[in-house]
CSV table of C-alpha atoms and ligand atoms in Angstrom, one decimal:
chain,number,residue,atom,x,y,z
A,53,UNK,CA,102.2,139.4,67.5
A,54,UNK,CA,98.3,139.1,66.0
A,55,UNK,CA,96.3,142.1,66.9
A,56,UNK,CA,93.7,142.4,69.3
A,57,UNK,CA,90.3,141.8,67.3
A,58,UNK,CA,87.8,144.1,69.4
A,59,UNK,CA,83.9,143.9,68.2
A,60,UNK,CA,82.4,147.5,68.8
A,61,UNK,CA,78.5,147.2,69.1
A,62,UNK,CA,76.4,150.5,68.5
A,63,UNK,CA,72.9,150.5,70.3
A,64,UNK,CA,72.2,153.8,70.2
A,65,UNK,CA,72.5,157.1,72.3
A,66,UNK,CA,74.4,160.3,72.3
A,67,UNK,CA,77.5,158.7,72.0
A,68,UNK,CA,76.7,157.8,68.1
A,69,UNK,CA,75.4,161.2,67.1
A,70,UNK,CA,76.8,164.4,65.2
A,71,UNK,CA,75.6,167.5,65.8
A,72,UNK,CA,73.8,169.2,62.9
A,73,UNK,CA,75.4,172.5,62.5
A,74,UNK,CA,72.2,174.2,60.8
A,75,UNK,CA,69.4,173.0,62.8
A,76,UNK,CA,71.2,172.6,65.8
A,77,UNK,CA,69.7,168.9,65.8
A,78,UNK,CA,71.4,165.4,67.0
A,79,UNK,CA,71.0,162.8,64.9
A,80,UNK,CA,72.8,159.8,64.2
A,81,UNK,CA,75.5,159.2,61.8
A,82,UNK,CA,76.7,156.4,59.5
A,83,UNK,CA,78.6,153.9,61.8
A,84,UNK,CA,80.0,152.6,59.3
A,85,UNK,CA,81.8,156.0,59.0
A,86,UNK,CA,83.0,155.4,62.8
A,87,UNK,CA,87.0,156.2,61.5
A,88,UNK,CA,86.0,159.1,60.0
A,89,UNK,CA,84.4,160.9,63.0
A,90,UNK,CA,86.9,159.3,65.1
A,91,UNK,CA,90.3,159.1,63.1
A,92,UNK,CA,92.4,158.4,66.1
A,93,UNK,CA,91.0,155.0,65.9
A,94,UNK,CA,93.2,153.8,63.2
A,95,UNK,CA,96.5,154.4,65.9
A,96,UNK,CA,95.1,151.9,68.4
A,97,UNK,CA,96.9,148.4,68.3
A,98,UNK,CA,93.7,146.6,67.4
A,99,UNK,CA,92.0,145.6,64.7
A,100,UNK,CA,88.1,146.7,65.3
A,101,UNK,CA,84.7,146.0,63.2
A,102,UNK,CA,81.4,147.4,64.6
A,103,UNK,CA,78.3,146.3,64.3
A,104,UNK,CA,75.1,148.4,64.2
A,105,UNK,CA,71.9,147.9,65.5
A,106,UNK,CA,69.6,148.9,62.3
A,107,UNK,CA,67.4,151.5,64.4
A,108,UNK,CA,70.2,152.6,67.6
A,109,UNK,CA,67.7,153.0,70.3
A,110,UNK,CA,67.6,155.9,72.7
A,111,UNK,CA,68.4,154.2,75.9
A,112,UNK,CA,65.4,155.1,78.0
A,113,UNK,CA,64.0,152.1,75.1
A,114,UNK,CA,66.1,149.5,76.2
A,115,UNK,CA,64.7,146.5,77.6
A,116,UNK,CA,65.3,142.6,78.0
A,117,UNK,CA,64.5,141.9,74.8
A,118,UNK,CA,67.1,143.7,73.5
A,119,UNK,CA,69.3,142.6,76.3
A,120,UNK,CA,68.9,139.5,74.7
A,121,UNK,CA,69.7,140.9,71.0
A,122,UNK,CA,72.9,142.2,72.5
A,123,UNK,CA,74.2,139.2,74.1
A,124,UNK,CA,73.2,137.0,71.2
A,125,UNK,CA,75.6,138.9,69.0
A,126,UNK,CA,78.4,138.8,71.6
A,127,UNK,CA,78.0,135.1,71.7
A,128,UNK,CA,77.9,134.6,67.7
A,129,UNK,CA,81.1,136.6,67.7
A,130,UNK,CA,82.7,135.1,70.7
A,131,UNK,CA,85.4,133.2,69.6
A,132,UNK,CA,86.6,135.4,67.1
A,133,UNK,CA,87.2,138.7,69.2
A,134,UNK,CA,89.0,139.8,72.1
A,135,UNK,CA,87.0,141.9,73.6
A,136,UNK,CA,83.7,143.3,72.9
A,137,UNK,CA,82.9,147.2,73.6
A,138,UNK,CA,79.1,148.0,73.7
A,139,UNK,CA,78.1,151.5,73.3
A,140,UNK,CA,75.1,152.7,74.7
A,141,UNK,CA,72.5,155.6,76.1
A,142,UNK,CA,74.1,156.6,79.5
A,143,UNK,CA,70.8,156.9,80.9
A,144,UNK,CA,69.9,152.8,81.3
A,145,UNK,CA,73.7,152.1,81.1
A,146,UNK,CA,73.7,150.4,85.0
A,147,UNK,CA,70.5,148.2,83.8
A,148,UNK,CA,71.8,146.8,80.7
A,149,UNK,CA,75.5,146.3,82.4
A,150,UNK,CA,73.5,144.3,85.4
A,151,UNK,CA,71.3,142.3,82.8
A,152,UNK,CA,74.5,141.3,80.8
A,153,UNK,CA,76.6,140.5,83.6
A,154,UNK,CA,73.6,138.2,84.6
A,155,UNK,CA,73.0,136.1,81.2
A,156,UNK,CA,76.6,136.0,80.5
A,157,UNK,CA,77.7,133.3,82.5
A,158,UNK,CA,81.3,131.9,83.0
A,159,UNK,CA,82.6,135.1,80.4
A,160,UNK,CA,86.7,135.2,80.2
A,161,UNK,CA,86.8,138.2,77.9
A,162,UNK,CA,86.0,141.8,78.3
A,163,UNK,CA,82.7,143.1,77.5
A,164,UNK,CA,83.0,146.8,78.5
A,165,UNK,CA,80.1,149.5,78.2
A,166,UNK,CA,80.5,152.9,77.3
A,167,UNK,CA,78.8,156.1,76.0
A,168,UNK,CA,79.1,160.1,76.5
A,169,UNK,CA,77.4,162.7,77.8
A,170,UNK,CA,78.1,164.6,74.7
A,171,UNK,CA,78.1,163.0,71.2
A,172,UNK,CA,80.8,162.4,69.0
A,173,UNK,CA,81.2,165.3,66.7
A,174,UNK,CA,80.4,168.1,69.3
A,175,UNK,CA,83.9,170.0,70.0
A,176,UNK,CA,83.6,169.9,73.8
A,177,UNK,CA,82.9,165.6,73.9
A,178,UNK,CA,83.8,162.9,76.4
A,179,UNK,CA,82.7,160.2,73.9
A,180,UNK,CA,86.3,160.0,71.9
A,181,UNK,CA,88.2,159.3,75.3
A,182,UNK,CA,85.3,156.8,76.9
A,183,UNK,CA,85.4,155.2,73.5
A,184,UNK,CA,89.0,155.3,73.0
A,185,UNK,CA,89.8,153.7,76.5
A,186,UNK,CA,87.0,151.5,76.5
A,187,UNK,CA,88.4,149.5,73.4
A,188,UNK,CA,92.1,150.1,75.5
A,189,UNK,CA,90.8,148.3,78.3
A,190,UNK,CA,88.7,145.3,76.4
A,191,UNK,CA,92.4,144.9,74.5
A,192,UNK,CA,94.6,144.3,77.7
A,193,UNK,CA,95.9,140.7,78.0
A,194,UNK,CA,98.1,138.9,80.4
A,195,UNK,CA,100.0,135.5,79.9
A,196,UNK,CA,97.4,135.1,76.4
A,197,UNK,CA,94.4,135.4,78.6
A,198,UNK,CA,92.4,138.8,79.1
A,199,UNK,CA,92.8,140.6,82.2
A,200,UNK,CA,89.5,141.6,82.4
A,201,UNK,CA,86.9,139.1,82.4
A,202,UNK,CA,83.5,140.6,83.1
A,203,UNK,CA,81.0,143.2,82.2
A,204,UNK,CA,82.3,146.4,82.8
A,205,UNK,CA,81.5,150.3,82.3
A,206,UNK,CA,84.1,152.7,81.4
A,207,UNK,CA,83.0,156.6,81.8
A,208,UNK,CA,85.1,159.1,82.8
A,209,UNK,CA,88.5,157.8,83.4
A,210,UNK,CA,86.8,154.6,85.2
A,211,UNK,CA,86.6,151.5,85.0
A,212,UNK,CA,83.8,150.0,87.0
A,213,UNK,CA,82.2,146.5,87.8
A,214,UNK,CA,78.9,147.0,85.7
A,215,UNK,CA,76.3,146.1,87.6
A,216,UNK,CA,77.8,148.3,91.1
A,217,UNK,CA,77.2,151.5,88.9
A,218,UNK,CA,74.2,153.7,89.1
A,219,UNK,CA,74.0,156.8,87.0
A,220,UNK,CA,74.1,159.4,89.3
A,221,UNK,CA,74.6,162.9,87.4
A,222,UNK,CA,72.5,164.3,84.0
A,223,UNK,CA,75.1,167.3,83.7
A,224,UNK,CA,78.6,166.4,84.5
A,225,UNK,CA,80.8,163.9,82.5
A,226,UNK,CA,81.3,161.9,85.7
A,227,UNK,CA,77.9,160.3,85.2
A,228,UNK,CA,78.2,157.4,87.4
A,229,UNK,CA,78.9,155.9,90.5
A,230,UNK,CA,79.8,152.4,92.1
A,231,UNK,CA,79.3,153.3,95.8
A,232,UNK,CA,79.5,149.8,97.1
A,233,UNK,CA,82.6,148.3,95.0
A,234,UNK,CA,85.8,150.3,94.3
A,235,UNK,CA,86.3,151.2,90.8
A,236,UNK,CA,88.5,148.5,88.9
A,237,UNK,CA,90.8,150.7,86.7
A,238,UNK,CA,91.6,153.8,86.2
A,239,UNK,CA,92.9,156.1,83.1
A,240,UNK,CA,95.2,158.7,83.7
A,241,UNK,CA,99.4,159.0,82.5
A,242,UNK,CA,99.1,155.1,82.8
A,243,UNK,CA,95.7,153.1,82.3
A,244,UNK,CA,95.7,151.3,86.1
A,245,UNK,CA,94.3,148.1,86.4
A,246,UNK,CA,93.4,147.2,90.4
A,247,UNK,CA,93.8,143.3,89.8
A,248,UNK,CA,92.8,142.9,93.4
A,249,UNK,CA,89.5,144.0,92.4
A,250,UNK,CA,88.9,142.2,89.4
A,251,UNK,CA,86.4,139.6,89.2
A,252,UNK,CA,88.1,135.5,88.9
A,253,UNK,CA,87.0,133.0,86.8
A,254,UNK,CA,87.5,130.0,89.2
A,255,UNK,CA,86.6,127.4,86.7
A,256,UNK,CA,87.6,126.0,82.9
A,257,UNK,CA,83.6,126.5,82.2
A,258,UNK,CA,82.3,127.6,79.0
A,259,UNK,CA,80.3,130.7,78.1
A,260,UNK,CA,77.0,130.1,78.8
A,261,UNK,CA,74.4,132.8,77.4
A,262,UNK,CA,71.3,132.8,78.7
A,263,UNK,CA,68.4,134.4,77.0
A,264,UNK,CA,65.7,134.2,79.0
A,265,UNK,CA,64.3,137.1,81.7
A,266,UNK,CA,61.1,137.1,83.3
A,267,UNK,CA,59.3,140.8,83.1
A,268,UNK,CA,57.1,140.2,85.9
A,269,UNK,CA,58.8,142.2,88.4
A,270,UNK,CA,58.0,145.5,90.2
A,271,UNK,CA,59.7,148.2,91.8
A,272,UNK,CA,58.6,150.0,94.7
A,273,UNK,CA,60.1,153.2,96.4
A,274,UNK,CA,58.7,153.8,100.1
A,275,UNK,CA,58.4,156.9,100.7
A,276,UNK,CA,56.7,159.0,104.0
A,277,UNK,CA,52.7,159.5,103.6
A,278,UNK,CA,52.5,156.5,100.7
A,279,UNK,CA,48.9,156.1,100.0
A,280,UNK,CA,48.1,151.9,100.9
A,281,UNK,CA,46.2,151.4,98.0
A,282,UNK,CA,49.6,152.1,96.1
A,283,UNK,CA,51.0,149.1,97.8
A,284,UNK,CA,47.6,146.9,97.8
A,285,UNK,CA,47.5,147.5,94.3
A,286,UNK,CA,51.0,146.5,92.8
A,287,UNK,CA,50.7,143.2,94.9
A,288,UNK,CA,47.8,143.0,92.7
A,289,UNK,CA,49.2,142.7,89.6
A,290,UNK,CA,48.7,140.2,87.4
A,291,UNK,CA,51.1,137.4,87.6
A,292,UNK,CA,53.5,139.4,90.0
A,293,UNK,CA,56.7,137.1,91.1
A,294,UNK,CA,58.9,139.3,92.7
A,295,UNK,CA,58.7,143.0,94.4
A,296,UNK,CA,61.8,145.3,95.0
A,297,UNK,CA,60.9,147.3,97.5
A,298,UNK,CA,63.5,150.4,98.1
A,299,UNK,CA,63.6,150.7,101.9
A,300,UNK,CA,64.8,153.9,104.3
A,301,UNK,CA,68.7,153.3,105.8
A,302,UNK,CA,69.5,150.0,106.2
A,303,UNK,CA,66.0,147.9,105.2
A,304,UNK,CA,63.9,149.6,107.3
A,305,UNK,CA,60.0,150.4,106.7
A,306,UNK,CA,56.9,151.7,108.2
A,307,UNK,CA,55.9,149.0,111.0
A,308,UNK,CA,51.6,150.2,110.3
A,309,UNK,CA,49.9,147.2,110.0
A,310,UNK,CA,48.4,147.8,106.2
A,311,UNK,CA,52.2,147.9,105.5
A,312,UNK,CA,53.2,144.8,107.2
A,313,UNK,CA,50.1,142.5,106.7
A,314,UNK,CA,49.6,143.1,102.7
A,315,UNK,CA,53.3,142.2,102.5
A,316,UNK,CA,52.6,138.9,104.7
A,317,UNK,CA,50.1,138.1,102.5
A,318,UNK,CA,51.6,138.1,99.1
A,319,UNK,CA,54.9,136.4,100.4
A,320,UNK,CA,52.6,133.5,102.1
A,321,UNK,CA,50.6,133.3,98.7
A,322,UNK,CA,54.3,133.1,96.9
A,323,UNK,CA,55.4,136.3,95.7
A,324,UNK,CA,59.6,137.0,96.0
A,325,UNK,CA,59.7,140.5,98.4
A,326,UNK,CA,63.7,141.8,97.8
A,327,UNK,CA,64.5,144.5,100.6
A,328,UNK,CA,66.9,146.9,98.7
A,329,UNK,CA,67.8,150.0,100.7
A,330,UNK,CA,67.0,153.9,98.5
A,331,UNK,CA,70.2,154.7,99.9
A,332,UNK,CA,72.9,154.9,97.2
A,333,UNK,CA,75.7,153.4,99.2
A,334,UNK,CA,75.3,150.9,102.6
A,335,UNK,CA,73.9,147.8,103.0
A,336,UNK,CA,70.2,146.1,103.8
A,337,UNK,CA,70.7,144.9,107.7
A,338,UNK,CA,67.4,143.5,108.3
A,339,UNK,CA,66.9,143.3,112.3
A,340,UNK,CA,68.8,146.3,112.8
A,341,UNK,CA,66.1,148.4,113.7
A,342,UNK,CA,62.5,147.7,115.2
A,343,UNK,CA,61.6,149.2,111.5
A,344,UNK,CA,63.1,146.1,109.9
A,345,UNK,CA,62.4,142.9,112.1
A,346,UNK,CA,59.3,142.2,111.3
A,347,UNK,CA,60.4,142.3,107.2
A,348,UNK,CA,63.1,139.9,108.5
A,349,UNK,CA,60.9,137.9,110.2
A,350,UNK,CA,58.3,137.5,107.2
A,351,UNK,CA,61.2,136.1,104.7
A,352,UNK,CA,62.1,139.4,102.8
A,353,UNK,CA,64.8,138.6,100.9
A,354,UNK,CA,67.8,140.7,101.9
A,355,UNK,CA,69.4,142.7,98.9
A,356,UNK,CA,72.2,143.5,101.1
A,357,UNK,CA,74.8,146.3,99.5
A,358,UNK,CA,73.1,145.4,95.6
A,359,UNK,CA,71.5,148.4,93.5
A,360,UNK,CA,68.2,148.4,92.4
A,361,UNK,CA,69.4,148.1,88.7
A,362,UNK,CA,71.5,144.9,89.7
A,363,UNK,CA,68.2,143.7,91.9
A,364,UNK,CA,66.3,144.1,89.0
A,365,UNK,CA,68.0,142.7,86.5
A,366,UNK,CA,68.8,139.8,88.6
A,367,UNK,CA,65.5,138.7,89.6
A,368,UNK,CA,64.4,138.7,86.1
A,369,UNK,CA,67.1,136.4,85.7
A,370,UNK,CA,66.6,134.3,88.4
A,371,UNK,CA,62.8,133.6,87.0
A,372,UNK,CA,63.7,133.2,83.8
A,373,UNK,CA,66.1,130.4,84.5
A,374,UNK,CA,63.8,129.0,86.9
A,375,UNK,CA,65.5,129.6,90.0
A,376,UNK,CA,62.7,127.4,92.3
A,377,UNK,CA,60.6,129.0,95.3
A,378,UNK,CA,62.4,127.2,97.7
A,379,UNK,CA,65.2,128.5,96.4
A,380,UNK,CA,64.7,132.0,95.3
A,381,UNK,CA,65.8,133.5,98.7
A,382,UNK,CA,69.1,131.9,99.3
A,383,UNK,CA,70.3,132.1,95.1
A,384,UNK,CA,69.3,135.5,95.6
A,385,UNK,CA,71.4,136.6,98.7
A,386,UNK,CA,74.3,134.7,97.0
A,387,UNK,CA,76.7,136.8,94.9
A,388,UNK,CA,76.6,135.5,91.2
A,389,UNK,CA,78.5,137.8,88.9
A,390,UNK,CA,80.0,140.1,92.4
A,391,UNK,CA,76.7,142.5,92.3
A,392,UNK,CA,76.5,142.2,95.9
A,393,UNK,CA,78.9,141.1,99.2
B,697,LIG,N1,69.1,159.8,76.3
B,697,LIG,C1,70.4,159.3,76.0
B,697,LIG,C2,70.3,157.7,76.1
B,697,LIG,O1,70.4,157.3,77.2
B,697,LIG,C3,71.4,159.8,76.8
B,697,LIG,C4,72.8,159.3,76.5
B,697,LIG,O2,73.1,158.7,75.5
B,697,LIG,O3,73.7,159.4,77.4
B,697,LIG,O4,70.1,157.1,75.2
């Protein structure tokens, strides 16, 4: 039987560092040299290549442009690999999971992200068993077809649905958590796959990539005692489309009239308002509360159980591909690539 042909694609962060032993310094290495900072490689079933971006980026420099880079390279390479592994900062992972899962449209192979906490050559490092699994899980096939078809993120002994995850820890190796969607494998004696959980490609349609993502987008977290003018003036902004606004519990906001009318405005005058709730698990349940009717009642768009990074990726999606007014609201509450019930 052939080997599995897994594409490894460094963008940067801890994961791809060494320790320098005088200075005390991280820096990147060679990854070309990958096998010899990770020997154990060369035991995997697989054959792997890796690819480099030229300058890896810290991830808190990520952004759709390079989104774009990343899935342009997964679709020049698509037919000839199995499975793609993207490693990457930990601390944008959940955004750059959500954006792929978004412009990757009808995907039947694995694109799984990973990175570590620690890099590579320190003693103590998670990176050899996320990377190590990762490639594991972006190998497994069933029947000739891969079992996992959709972008993941492996850290810690899961496997989640990419854009469920938030990072949720600086400190501990378990950096992240998908509060809203059960994890979809798991590593320990045996690597578990939860099949039941597993996104399915209903049709015979081809990869599409998309490569287009609309920045103007804003994020707003409510919080008790927020100045108006905070509000007034991001509804200002030039050429604003669409607001996230982070709501209390279950969609709910302040019902003071500055609040409600400046939002009134801008949606009558077009602009996208997408309640997500600051909570890290639950749902948006607009109408609920008193707190949250008159959002409902305005057209909010309800963000139901989706995270901010998913909501954020998504609506840049959405505008980029030219999702129309009339139908921002209703593509938006629909579940594209399972970021939301
Ligand atoms: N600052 C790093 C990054 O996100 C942290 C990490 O790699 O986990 O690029």
């Amino acid at each position: 039987m052939d080997k599995r042909k897994i594409l490894l694609l460094y963008t940067g962060g801890t994961i791809g560092m060494v320790k320098d032993y005088k200075t005390g310094a991280l820096k990147s290495f060679d990854f070309n040299k990958l096998l010899k900072h990770v020997p154990e490689l060369n035991q995997l079933d697989c054959s792997i290549d890796s690819i480099s971006f030229d300058n890896p980026l810290d991830s808190s420099n990520m952004n759709p442009k390079e989104w774009v880079r990343i899935v342009s390279i997964i679709e020049e390479h698509y037919t000839n690999y199995d499975g793609f592994v993207v490693l990457h900062g930990s601390d944008t992972m959940s955004y750059t999971a959500s954006a792929l899962s978004f412009l990757l449209e009808n995907l039947d192979k694995p694109v799984i992200l990973t990175g570590s906490q620690l890099p590579i050559g320190d003693l103590r490092t998670d990176a050899k068993e996320n990377l190590i699994t990762s490639i594991q899980i972006a190998a497994l096939q069933n029947k000739g077809t891969s079992v996992i078809k959709e972008v993941g993120l492996y850290f810690e002994y899961k496997l989640y649905r990419g854009n469920r995850t938030t990072k949720i820890n600086a400190e501990n190796f378990r950096a992240f958590a998908s509060l809203n969607y059960p994890h979809l494998a798991e590593s320990g004696v045996h690597l578990n796959v939860f099949p039941e959980y597993l996104l399915i490609k209903k049709n015979n349609k081809k990869l599409v990539v998309h490569k287009k993502m609309d920045e103007n987008v804003a994020l707003v977290k409510l919080f008790p005692g927020m100045n108006p003018s905070v509000l007034e003036n991001v509804l200002k902004t030039d050429g604003l489309k669409a607001l996230i606004l982070e709501t209390y519990g279950s969609g709910n906001g302040p019902t003071a009239d500055w609040f409600i009318t400046s939002l009134k405005k801008s949606i009558e005058n077009g602009l996208h308002v997408i309640n997500v709730t600051q909570c890290s698990g639950g749902s948006v349940l607009m109408g609920k509360y008193e707190t949250s009717s008159a959002l409902k009642d305005m057209q909010v768009v309800n963000g139901k159980d989706i995270t901010t990074e998913a909501a954020i990726s998504k609506a840049m999606y959405m505008l980029g591909s030219g999702v129309s007014s009339k139908h921002f609201k209703t593509v938006f509450e629909t579940s594209l690539r399972g970021e939301m019930r």
